Amino acid sequence: MLANFFLGMFGPWQLALVAIVVLLIFGGKKIPELMRGLGGGIKEFKDATKEVKENNDQIDSKE
């Protein structure tokens, strides 16, 4: 219930404040490295889910 209260309150000013805090904590040079790592992780996850789906389709076609 408390989470729903806070999720409904995020607007552009709150997101800008979060972005500024992240910039202050990590610095401008570190953020591209973090985003690159995040993008690589997302790509690996998509590849893995695609591989699992292909394996499931092959198993289904054999039955």
JSON list of C-alpha atoms in Angstrom, two decimals, residues 13-61:
[
{"chain": "A", "resi": 13, "resn": "TRP", "atom": "CA", "xyz": [10.95, 16.95, -10.95]},
{"chain": "A", "resi": 14, "resn": "GLN", "atom": "CA", "xyz": [11.47, 13.84, -8.85]},
{"chain": "A", "resi": 15, "resn": "LEU", "atom": "CA", "xyz": [13.15, 12.02, -11.75]},
{"chain": "A", "resi": 16, "resn": "ALA", "atom": "CA", "xyz": [15.41, 15.02, -12.34]},
{"chain": "A", "resi": 17, "resn": "LEU", "atom": "CA", "xyz": [16.35, 15.02, -8.66]},
{"chain": "A", "resi": 18, "resn": "VAL", "atom": "CA", "xyz": [17.22, 11.32, -8.82]},
{"chain": "A", "resi": 19, "resn": "ALA", "atom": "CA", "xyz": [19.33, 11.93, -11.95]},
{"chain": "A", "resi": 20, "resn": "ILE", "atom": "CA", "xyz": [21.22, 14.74, -10.19]},
{"chain": "A", "resi": 21, "resn": "VAL", "atom": "CA", "xyz": [21.88, 12.57, -7.14]},
{"chain": "A", "resi": 22, "resn": "VAL", "atom": "CA", "xyz": [23.17, 9.73, -9.35]},
{"chain": "A", "resi": 23, "resn": "LEU", "atom": "CA", "xyz": [25.41, 12.19, -11.18]},
{"chain": "A", "resi": 24, "resn": "LEU", "atom": "CA", "xyz": [26.80, 13.49, -7.90]},
{"chain": "A", "resi": 25, "resn": "ILE", "atom": "CA", "xyz": [27.41, 9.99, -6.52]},
{"chain": "A", "resi": 26, "resn": "PHE", "atom": "CA", "xyz": [29.00, 8.38, -9.57]},
{"chain": "A", "resi": 27, "resn": "GLY", "atom": "CA", "xyz": [30.36, 11.38, -11.46]},
{"chain": "A", "resi": 28, "resn": "GLY", "atom": "CA", "xyz": [30.03, 12.15, -15.15]},
{"chain": "A", "resi": 29, "resn": "LYS", "atom": "CA", "xyz": [32.81, 9.81, -16.28]},
{"chain": "A", "resi": 30, "resn": "LYS", "atom": "CA", "xyz": [31.48, 6.72, -14.55]},
{"chain": "A", "resi": 31, "resn": "ILE", "atom": "CA", "xyz": [27.87, 6.89, -15.82]},
{"chain": "A", "resi": 32, "resn": "PRO", "atom": "CA", "xyz": [28.64, 5.84, -19.45]},
{"chain": "A", "resi": 33, "resn": "GLU", "atom": "CA", "xyz": [30.49, 2.80, -18.11]},
{"chain": "A", "resi": 34, "resn": "LEU", "atom": "CA", "xyz": [27.53, 1.90, -15.92]},
{"chain": "A", "resi": 35, "resn": "MET", "atom": "CA", "xyz": [25.10, 2.29, -18.82]},
{"chain": "A", "resi": 36, "resn": "ARG", "atom": "CA", "xyz": [27.34, 0.21, -21.09]},
{"chain": "A", "resi": 37, "resn": "GLY", "atom": "CA", "xyz": [27.37, -2.56, -18.48]},
{"chain": "A", "resi": 38, "resn": "LEU", "atom": "CA", "xyz": [23.61, -2.33, -18.06]},
{"chain": "A", "resi": 39, "resn": "GLY", "atom": "CA", "xyz": [23.10, -2.51, -21.82]},
{"chain": "A", "resi": 40, "resn": "GLY", "atom": "CA", "xyz": [25.38, -5.54, -22.06]},
{"chain": "A", "resi": 41, "resn": "GLY", "atom": "CA", "xyz": [23.43, -7.26, -19.30]},
{"chain": "A", "resi": 42, "resn": "ILE", "atom": "CA", "xyz": [20.12, -6.58, -21.01]},
{"chain": "A", "resi": 43, "resn": "LYS", "atom": "CA", "xyz": [21.49, -7.91, -24.31]},
{"chain": "A", "resi": 44, "resn": "GLU", "atom": "CA", "xyz": [22.70, -11.11, -22.63]},
{"chain": "A", "resi": 45, "resn": "PHE", "atom": "CA", "xyz": [19.31, -11.55, -20.97]},
{"chain": "A", "resi": 46, "resn": "LYS", "atom": "CA", "xyz": [17.49, -11.13, -24.29]},
{"chain": "A", "resi": 47, "resn": "ASP", "atom": "CA", "xyz": [19.84, -13.60, -25.98]},
{"chain": "A", "resi": 48, "resn": "ALA", "atom": "CA", "xyz": [19.29, -16.13, -23.20]},
{"chain": "A", "resi": 49, "resn": "THR", "atom": "CA", "xyz": [15.51, -15.81, -23.34]},
{"chain": "A", "resi": 50, "resn": "LYS", "atom": "CA", "xyz": [15.61, -16.15, -27.13]},
{"chain": "A", "resi": 51, "resn": "GLU", "atom": "CA", "xyz": [17.72, -19.30, -26.80]},
{"chain": "A", "resi": 52, "resn": "VAL", "atom": "CA", "xyz": [15.32, -20.80, -24.26]},
{"chain": "A", "resi": 53, "resn": "LYS", "atom": "CA", "xyz": [12.35, -20.03, -26.50]},
{"chain": "A", "resi": 54, "resn": "GLU", "atom": "CA", "xyz": [14.07, -21.66, -29.49]},
{"chain": "A", "resi": 55, "resn": "ASN", "atom": "CA", "xyz": [14.85, -24.76, -27.41]},
{"chain": "A", "resi": 56, "resn": "ASN", "atom": "CA", "xyz": [11.23, -24.94, -26.24]},
{"chain": "A", "resi": 57, "resn": "ASP", "atom": "CA", "xyz": [10.00, -24.62, -29.83]},
{"chain": "A", "resi": 58, "resn": "GLN", "atom": "CA", "xyz": [12.33, -27.45, -30.92]},
{"chain": "A", "resi": 59, "resn": "ILE", "atom": "CA", "xyz": [11.08, -29.67, -28.10]},
{"chain": "A", "resi": 60, "resn": "ASP", "atom": "CA", "xyz": [7.46, -28.90, -28.97]},
{"chain": "A", "resi": 61, "resn": "SER", "atom": "CA", "xyz": [8.03, -29.69, -32.64]}
]
